[in-house]
PDB file of N, CA and C in Angstrom:
ATOM      1  N   MET A   1     117.873 104.959 110.688  1.00  0.00           N
ATOM      2  CA  MET A   1     117.594 103.948 109.859  1.00  0.00           C
ATOM      3  C   MET A   1     116.633 104.004 108.883  1.00  0.00           C
ATOM      4  N   VAL A   2     116.803 103.718 107.740  1.00  0.00           N
ATOM      5  CA  VAL A   2     115.742 103.982 106.707  1.00  0.00           C
ATOM      6  C   VAL A   2     114.880 102.468 106.587  1.00  0.00           C
ATOM      7  N   LYS A   3     113.599 102.606 106.661  1.00  0.00           N
ATOM      8  CA  LYS A   3     112.808 101.441 106.573  1.00  0.00           C
ATOM      9  C   LYS A   3     112.616 100.983 105.154  1.00  0.00           C
ATOM     10  N   ALA A   4     112.122 100.009 105.144  1.00  0.00           N
ATOM     11  CA  ALA A   4     111.993  99.396 103.738  1.00  0.00           C
ATOM     12  C   ALA A   4     110.935  99.921 102.768  1.00  0.00           C
ATOM     13  N   ALA A   5     110.912 100.312 101.491  1.00  0.00           N
ATOM     14  CA  ALA A   5     110.009 101.039 100.771  1.00  0.00           C
ATOM     15  C   ALA A   5     108.771  99.836 100.612  1.00  0.00           C
ATOM     16  N   LYS A   6     107.470 100.277 100.622  1.00  0.00           N
ATOM     17  CA  LYS A   6     106.394  99.286 100.404  1.00  0.00           C
ATOM     18  C   LYS A   6     106.330  99.321  98.852  1.00  0.00           C
ATOM     19  N   PRO A   7     105.780  97.972  98.416  1.00  0.00           N
ATOM     20  CA  PRO A   7     105.756  97.666  96.925  1.00  0.00           C
ATOM     21  C   PRO A   7     104.704  98.658  96.293  1.00  0.00           C
ATOM     22  N   ALA A   8     103.807  99.214  96.783  1.00  0.00           N
ATOM     23  CA  ALA A   8     103.004 100.323  96.416  1.00  0.00           C
ATOM     24  C   ALA A   8     103.761 101.643  95.860  1.00  0.00           C
ATOM     25  N   ASP A   9     104.524 102.066  97.114  1.00  0.00           N
ATOM     26  CA  ASP A   9     105.650 103.159  96.641  1.00  0.00           C
ATOM     27  C   ASP A   9     106.504 102.975  95.686  1.00  0.00           C
ATOM     28  N   LEU A  10     106.779 101.691  95.471  1.00  0.00           N
ATOM     29  CA  LEU A  10     108.178 101.442  94.568  1.00  0.00           C
ATOM     30  C   LEU A  10     107.553 101.404  93.254  1.00  0.00           C
ATOM     31  N   ARG A  11     106.094 101.158  92.980  1.00  0.00           N
ATOM     32  CA  ARG A  11     105.528 100.987  91.643  1.00  0.00           C
ATOM     33  C   ARG A  11     105.175 102.190  91.077  1.00  0.00           C
ATOM     34  N   ALA A  12     105.007 103.324  92.162  1.00  0.00           N
ATOM     35  CA  ALA A  12     104.703 104.790  91.744  1.00  0.00           C
ATOM     36  C   ALA A  12     105.800 105.313  91.080  1.00  0.00           C
ATOM     37  N   LYS A  13     107.005 104.643  91.299  1.00  0.00           N
ATOM     38  CA  LYS A  13     108.401 105.337  90.984  1.00  0.00           C
ATOM     39  C   LYS A  13     108.686 105.242  89.381  1.00  0.00           C
ATOM     40  N   THR A  14     109.234 106.060  88.838  1.00  0.00           N
ATOM     41  CA  THR A  14     109.732 106.079  87.384  1.00  0.00           C
ATOM     42  C   THR A  14     111.064 104.859  87.491  1.00  0.00           C
ATOM     43  N   PRO A  15     111.290 104.263  86.150  1.00  0.00           N
ATOM     44  CA  PRO A  15     112.204 103.659  86.113  1.00  0.00           C
ATOM     45  C   PRO A  15     113.520 104.151  86.442  1.00  0.00           C
ATOM     46  N   ASP A  16     114.064 105.435  86.239  1.00  0.00           N
ATOM     47  CA  ASP A  16     115.121 105.836  86.872  1.00  0.00           C
ATOM     48  C   ASP A  16     115.152 106.057  87.743  1.00  0.00           C
ATOM     49  N   GLU A  17     114.139 106.535  88.897  1.00  0.00           N
ATOM     50  CA  GLU A  17     114.338 106.416  90.225  1.00  0.00           C
ATOM     51  C   GLU A  17     114.542 104.928  90.987  1.00  0.00           C
ATOM     52  N   LEU A  18     113.912 103.950  90.357  1.00  0.00           N
ATOM     53  CA  LEU A  18     114.077 102.584  90.875  1.00  0.00           C
ATOM     54  C   LEU A  18     115.510 102.385  90.591  1.00  0.00           C
ATOM     55  N   GLN A  19     116.212 102.391  89.304  1.00  0.00           N
ATOM     56  CA  GLN A  19     117.270 102.244  89.126  1.00  0.00           C
ATOM     57  C   GLN A  19     118.536 102.930  90.238  1.00  0.00           C
ATOM     58  N   ALA A  20     118.065 104.238  90.607  1.00  0.00           N
ATOM     59  CA  ALA A  20     118.894 104.993  91.481  1.00  0.00           C
ATOM     60  C   ALA A  20     118.832 104.598  92.818  1.00  0.00           C
ATOM     61  N   ARG A  21     117.769 103.865  93.242  1.00  0.00           N
ATOM     62  CA  ARG A  21     117.439 103.390  94.412  1.00  0.00           C
ATOM     63  C   ARG A  21     118.119 102.328  94.678  1.00  0.00           C
ATOM     64  N   LEU A  22     118.257 101.264  93.586  1.00  0.00           N
ATOM     65  CA  LEU A  22     118.816  99.823  93.229  1.00  0.00           C
ATOM     66  C   LEU A  22     120.172 100.193  93.346  1.00  0.00           C
ATOM     67  N   VAL A  23     120.701 101.071  92.883  1.00  0.00           N
ATOM     68  CA  VAL A  23     122.623 101.414  92.986  1.00  0.00           C
ATOM     69  C   VAL A  23     122.678 102.037  94.605  1.00  0.00           C
ATOM     70  N   GLU A  24     121.842 102.514  95.051  1.00  0.00           N
ATOM     71  CA  GLU A  24     121.947 103.043  96.401  1.00  0.00           C
ATOM     72  C   GLU A  24     122.131 101.901  97.410  1.00  0.00           C
ATOM     73  N   LEU A  25     121.242 100.954  97.074  1.00  0.00           N
ATOM     74  CA  LEU A  25     121.063  99.792  98.175  1.00  0.00           C
ATOM     75  C   LEU A  25     121.948  98.659  97.949  1.00  0.00           C
ATOM     76  N   LYS A  26     122.507  98.521  96.459  1.00  0.00           N
ATOM     77  CA  LYS A  26     123.708  97.674  96.387  1.00  0.00           C
ATOM     78  C   LYS A  26     125.050  98.203  97.325  1.00  0.00           C
ATOM     79  N   ARG A  27     125.137  99.510  97.056  1.00  0.00           N
ATOM     80  CA  ARG A  27     126.201 100.141  97.453  1.00  0.00           C
ATOM     81  C   ARG A  27     126.285  99.826  99.267  1.00  0.00           C
ATOM     82  N   GLU A  28     125.042 100.181  99.785  1.00  0.00           N
ATOM     83  CA  GLU A  28     124.761 100.035 101.295  1.00  0.00           C
ATOM     84  C   GLU A  28     124.986  98.385 101.635  1.00  0.00           C
ATOM     85  N   GLN A  29     124.375  97.637 100.747  1.00  0.00           N
ATOM     86  CA  GLN A  29     124.768  95.897 100.700  1.00  0.00           C
ATOM     87  C   GLN A  29     126.302  95.743 101.000  1.00  0.00           C
ATOM     88  N   LEU A  30     126.905  96.289 100.196  1.00  0.00           N
ATOM     89  CA  LEU A  30     128.519  96.060 100.056  1.00  0.00           C
ATOM     90  C   LEU A  30     128.977  96.569 101.423  1.00  0.00           C
ATOM     91  N   ASN A  31     128.632  97.783 101.792  1.00  0.00           N
ATOM     92  CA  ASN A  31     129.202  98.414 103.105  1.00  0.00           C
ATOM     93  C   ASN A  31     128.758  97.482 104.269  1.00  0.00           C
ATOM     94  N   LEU A  32     127.492  96.916 104.130  1.00  0.00           N
ATOM     95  CA  LEU A  32     127.377  96.093 105.152  1.00  0.00           C
ATOM     96  C   LEU A  32     127.948  94.842 105.403  1.00  0.00           C
ATOM     97  N   ARG A  33     128.542  94.367 104.043  1.00  0.00           N
ATOM     98  CA  ARG A  33     128.975  92.995 103.890  1.00  0.00           C
ATOM     99  C   ARG A  33     130.576  93.131 104.406  1.00  0.00           C
ATOM    100  N   PHE A  34     131.132  94.398 104.325  1.00  0.00           N
ATOM    101  CA  PHE A  34     132.386  94.684 104.730  1.00  0.00           C
ATOM    102  C   PHE A  34     132.305  94.976 106.231  1.00  0.00           C
ATOM    103  N   GLN A  35     131.207  95.361 106.912  1.00  0.00           N
ATOM    104  CA  GLN A  35     131.158  95.436 108.259  1.00  0.00           C
ATOM    105  C   GLN A  35     130.910  94.203 108.912  1.00  0.00           C
ATOM    106  N   GLN A  36     130.409  93.281 108.263  1.00  0.00           N
ATOM    107  CA  GLN A  36     130.145  91.879 108.673  1.00  0.00           C
ATOM    108  C   GLN A  36     131.140  91.235 108.824  1.00  0.00           C
ATOM    109  N   ALA A  37     132.266  91.568 107.896  1.00  0.00           N
ATOM    110  CA  ALA A  37     133.426  90.628 107.641  1.00  0.00           C
ATOM    111  C   ALA A  37     134.400  90.963 108.832  1.00  0.00           C
ATOM    112  N   THR A  38     134.365  92.334 109.198  1.00  0.00           N
ATOM    113  CA  THR A  38     135.170  92.874 110.012  1.00  0.00           C
ATOM    114  C   THR A  38     134.499  92.896 111.562  1.00  0.00           C
ATOM    115  N   GLY A  39     133.334  92.208 111.752  1.00  0.00           N
ATOM    116  CA  GLY A  39     132.799  92.226 113.040  1.00  0.00           C
ATOM    117  C   GLY A  39     132.224  93.658 113.369  1.00  0.00           C
ATOM    118  N   GLN A  40     132.078  94.663 112.503  1.00  0.00           N
ATOM    119  CA  GLN A  40     131.686  95.884 113.146  1.00  0.00           C
ATOM    120  C   GLN A  40     130.082  96.204 112.841  1.00  0.00           C
ATOM    121  N   THR A  41     129.286  94.919 112.113  1.00  0.00           N
ATOM    122  CA  THR A  41     127.977  95.041 111.938  1.00  0.00           C
ATOM    123  C   THR A  41     127.169  95.662 113.386  1.00  0.00           C
ATOM    124  N   GLU A  42     126.277  96.756 112.924  1.00  0.00           N
ATOM    125  CA  GLU A  42     125.587  97.073 114.148  1.00  0.00           C
ATOM    126  C   GLU A  42     124.003  96.425 114.339  1.00  0.00           C
ATOM    127  N   SER A  43     123.602  96.223 113.045  1.00  0.00           N
ATOM    128  CA  SER A  43     122.224  95.558 113.071  1.00  0.00           C
ATOM    129  C   SER A  43     122.225  94.567 111.998  1.00  0.00           C
ATOM    130  N   GLN A  44     122.256  93.394 112.342  1.00  0.00           N
ATOM    131  CA  GLN A  44     122.162  91.949 111.487  1.00  0.00           C
ATOM    132  C   GLN A  44     120.794  92.194 110.688  1.00  0.00           C
ATOM    133  N   SER A  45     120.040  92.498 111.176  1.00  0.00           N
ATOM    134  CA  SER A  45     118.638  92.686 110.293  1.00  0.00           C
ATOM    135  C   SER A  45     118.445  93.555 109.537  1.00  0.00           C
ATOM    136  N   ARG A  46     119.294  94.735 109.194  1.00  0.00           N
ATOM    137  CA  ARG A  46     119.451  95.536 108.125  1.00  0.00           C
ATOM    138  C   ARG A  46     119.949  94.850 106.817  1.00  0.00           C
ATOM    139  N   VAL A  47     121.098  93.787 107.077  1.00  0.00           N
ATOM    140  CA  VAL A  47     121.566  93.074 105.944  1.00  0.00           C
ATOM    141  C   VAL A  47     120.256  92.509 105.251  1.00  0.00           C
ATOM    142  N   ARG A  48     119.525  91.894 106.165  1.00  0.00           N
ATOM    143  CA  ARG A  48     118.012  91.227 105.384  1.00  0.00           C
ATOM    144  C   ARG A  48     117.247  92.067 104.751  1.00  0.00           C
ATOM    145  N   VAL A  49     116.972  93.152 105.546  1.00  0.00           N
ATOM    146  CA  VAL A  49     115.891  94.247 104.944  1.00  0.00           C
ATOM    147  C   VAL A  49     116.574  94.779 103.457  1.00  0.00           C
ATOM    148  N   VAL A  50     117.912  95.161 103.586  1.00  0.00           N
ATOM    149  CA  VAL A  50     118.297  95.565 102.233  1.00  0.00           C
ATOM    150  C   VAL A  50     118.375  94.662 101.174  1.00  0.00           C
ATOM    151  N   ARG A  51     118.664  93.293 101.304  1.00  0.00           N
ATOM    152  CA  ARG A  51     118.470  92.399 100.622  1.00  0.00           C
ATOM    153  C   ARG A  51     117.237  91.928 100.019  1.00  0.00           C
ATOM    154  N   ARG A  52     116.154  92.270 100.679  1.00  0.00           N
ATOM    155  CA  ARG A  52     114.926  92.057 100.234  1.00  0.00           C
ATOM    156  C   ARG A  52     114.442  93.179  99.280  1.00  0.00           C
ATOM    157  N   GLU A  53     114.644  94.338  99.930  1.00  0.00           N
ATOM    158  CA  GLU A  53     114.289  95.543  99.074  1.00  0.00           C
ATOM    159  C   GLU A  53     114.894  95.346  97.857  1.00  0.00           C
ATOM    160  N   ILE A  54     116.104  95.102  97.627  1.00  0.00           N
ATOM    161  CA  ILE A  54     116.846  95.094  96.317  1.00  0.00           C
ATOM    162  C   ILE A  54     115.781  93.917  95.409  1.00  0.00           C
ATOM    163  N   ALA A  55     115.684  92.748  96.021  1.00  0.00           N
ATOM    164  CA  ALA A  55     114.721  91.800  95.409  1.00  0.00           C
ATOM    165  C   ALA A  55     113.432  92.609  94.754  1.00  0.00           C
ATOM    166  N   ARG A  56     112.984  93.245  95.717  1.00  0.00           N
ATOM    167  CA  ARG A  56     111.602  94.124  95.424  1.00  0.00           C
ATOM    168  C   ARG A  56     111.625  94.713  94.441  1.00  0.00           C
ATOM    169  N   ILE A  57     112.770  95.567  94.317  1.00  0.00           N
ATOM    170  CA  ILE A  57     112.977  96.559  93.208  1.00  0.00           C
ATOM    171  C   ILE A  57     113.153  95.889  91.872  1.00  0.00           C
ATOM    172  N   LYS A  58     113.895  94.860  91.898  1.00  0.00           N
ATOM    173  CA  LYS A  58     114.044  94.034  90.488  1.00  0.00           C
ATOM    174  C   LYS A  58     112.685  93.489  89.955  1.00  0.00           C
ATOM    175  N   THR A  59     112.067  92.715  90.944  1.00  0.00           N
ATOM    176  CA  THR A  59     110.837  92.386  90.687  1.00  0.00           C
ATOM    177  C   THR A  59     109.859  93.189  89.724  1.00  0.00           C
ATOM    178  N   ILE A  60     109.800  94.643  90.780  1.00  0.00           N
ATOM    179  CA  ILE A  60     108.874  95.399  90.057  1.00  0.00           C
ATOM    180  C   ILE A  60     109.286  96.200  88.827  1.00  0.00           C
ATOM    181  N   ALA A  61     110.808  95.984  88.580  1.00  0.00           N
ATOM    182  CA  ALA A  61     111.304  96.770  87.285  1.00  0.00           C
ATOM    183  C   ALA A  61     111.012  95.897  86.513  1.00  0.00           C
ATOM    184  N   ALA A  62     111.063  94.174  86.500  1.00  0.00           N
ATOM    185  CA  ALA A  62     110.843  93.311  85.499  1.00  0.00           C
ATOM    186  C   ALA A  62     109.498  93.273  85.083  1.00  0.00           C
ATOM    187  N   GLN A  63     108.346  93.398  86.129  1.00  0.00           N
ATOM    188  CA  GLN A  63     107.149  93.592  85.818  1.00  0.00           C
ATOM    189  C   GLN A  63     106.870  94.592  85.032  1.00  0.00           C
ATOM    190  N   ASN A  64     107.348  95.916  85.450  1.00  0.00           N
ATOM    191  CA  ASN A  64     107.283  97.084  84.509  1.00  0.00           C
ATOM    192  C   ASN A  64     107.853  96.937  83.113  1.00  0.00           C
ATOM    193  N   ALA A  65     108.850  96.340  82.928  1.00  0.00           N
ATOM    194  CA  ALA A  65     109.443  96.287  81.493  1.00  0.00           C
ATOM    195  C   ALA A  65     108.665  95.177  80.703  1.00  0.00           C
ATOM    196  N   LYS A  66     107.937  94.041  81.393  1.00  0.00           N
ATOM    197  CA  LYS A  66     107.183  93.453  80.722  1.00  0.00           C
ATOM    198  C   LYS A  66     105.706  93.969  80.150  1.00  0.00           C
ATOM    199  N   THR A  67     105.267  94.586  81.222  1.00  0.00           N
ATOM    200  CA  THR A  67     104.075  95.533  80.775  1.00  0.00           C
ATOM    201  C   THR A  67     104.464  96.399  79.573  1.00  0.00           C
ATOM    202  N   VAL A  68     105.531  96.876  79.412  1.00  0.00           N
ATOM    203  CA  VAL A  68     105.751  97.840  78.640  1.00  0.00           C
ATOM    204  C   VAL A  68     106.043  97.042  77.048  1.00  0.00           C
ATOM    205  N   ALA A  69     106.396  95.890  77.449  1.00  0.00           N
ATOM    206  CA  ALA A  69     106.937  94.943  76.040  1.00  0.00           C
ATOM    207  C   ALA A  69     105.540  94.476  75.595  1.00  0.00           C
ATOM    208  N   GLY A  70     104.620  94.181  76.479  1.00  0.00           N
ATOM    209  CA  GLY A  70     103.377  93.633  76.117  1.00  0.00           C
ATOM    210  C   GLY A  70     102.454  94.797  75.561  1.00  0.00           C
ATOM    211  N   ALA A  71     102.744  95.877  76.059  1.00  0.00           N
ATOM    212  CA  ALA A  71     101.842  97.019  75.596  1.00  0.00           C
ATOM    213  C   ALA A  71     102.221  97.206  73.867  1.00  0.00           C
ATOM    214  N   GLN A  72     103.775  97.498  73.693  1.00  0.00           N
ATOM    215  CA  GLN A  72     104.371  97.649  72.413  1.00  0.00           C
ATOM    216  C   GLN A  72     103.864  96.359  71.485  1.00  0.00           C
ATOM    217  N   THR A  73     103.877  95.137  71.914  1.00  0.00           N
ATOM    218  CA  THR A  73     103.541  93.869  71.083  1.00  0.00           C
ATOM    219  C   THR A  73     102.015  94.138  70.757  1.00  0.00           C
ATOM    220  N   SER A  74     101.153  94.461  71.503  1.00  0.00           N
ATOM    221  CA  SER A  74      99.834  94.350  71.121  1.00  0.00           C
ATOM    222  C   SER A  74      99.782  95.739  70.263  1.00  0.00           C
ATOM    223  N   ALA A  75      99.989  96.673  70.491  1.00  0.00           N
ATOM    224  CA  ALA A  75      99.963  97.985  69.725  1.00  0.00           C
ATOM    225  C   ALA A  75     100.690  97.466  68.198  1.00  0.00           C
ATOM    226  N   ALA A  76     101.613  96.681  68.145  1.00  0.00           N
ATOM    227  CA  ALA A  76     102.307  96.331  66.647  1.00  0.00           C
ATOM    228  C   ALA A  76     101.336  95.579  66.092  1.00  0.00           C
ATOM    229  N   ASN A  77     100.572  94.502  66.729  1.00  0.00           N
ATOM    230  CA  ASN A  77     100.003  93.622  66.072  1.00  0.00           C
ATOM    231  C   ASN A  77      98.476  94.202  65.638  1.00  0.00           C
ATOM    232  N   ALA A  78      98.127  95.516  66.236  1.00  0.00           N
ATOM    233  CA  ALA A  78      96.744  95.938  65.755  1.00  0.00           C
ATOM    234  C   ALA A  78      96.694  96.712  64.635  1.00  0.00           C
TER     235      ALA A  78
END
């Protein structure tokens, strides 16, 4: 089982790496949902971990986008 990534580790990744990890986690979340629906889920806690890591990645991606947009705006105003 893969542990959730720490926010500092996620912030060090490029936007492409974050997007790839997000796609991977969404695929895992879909599989976990199917397992849950059929009663085959081995670990209920993994569902929560995956959901929270998806939120963490989306938050960091939004923060990165906001930082880049702010830097471009301040450069344009200068």
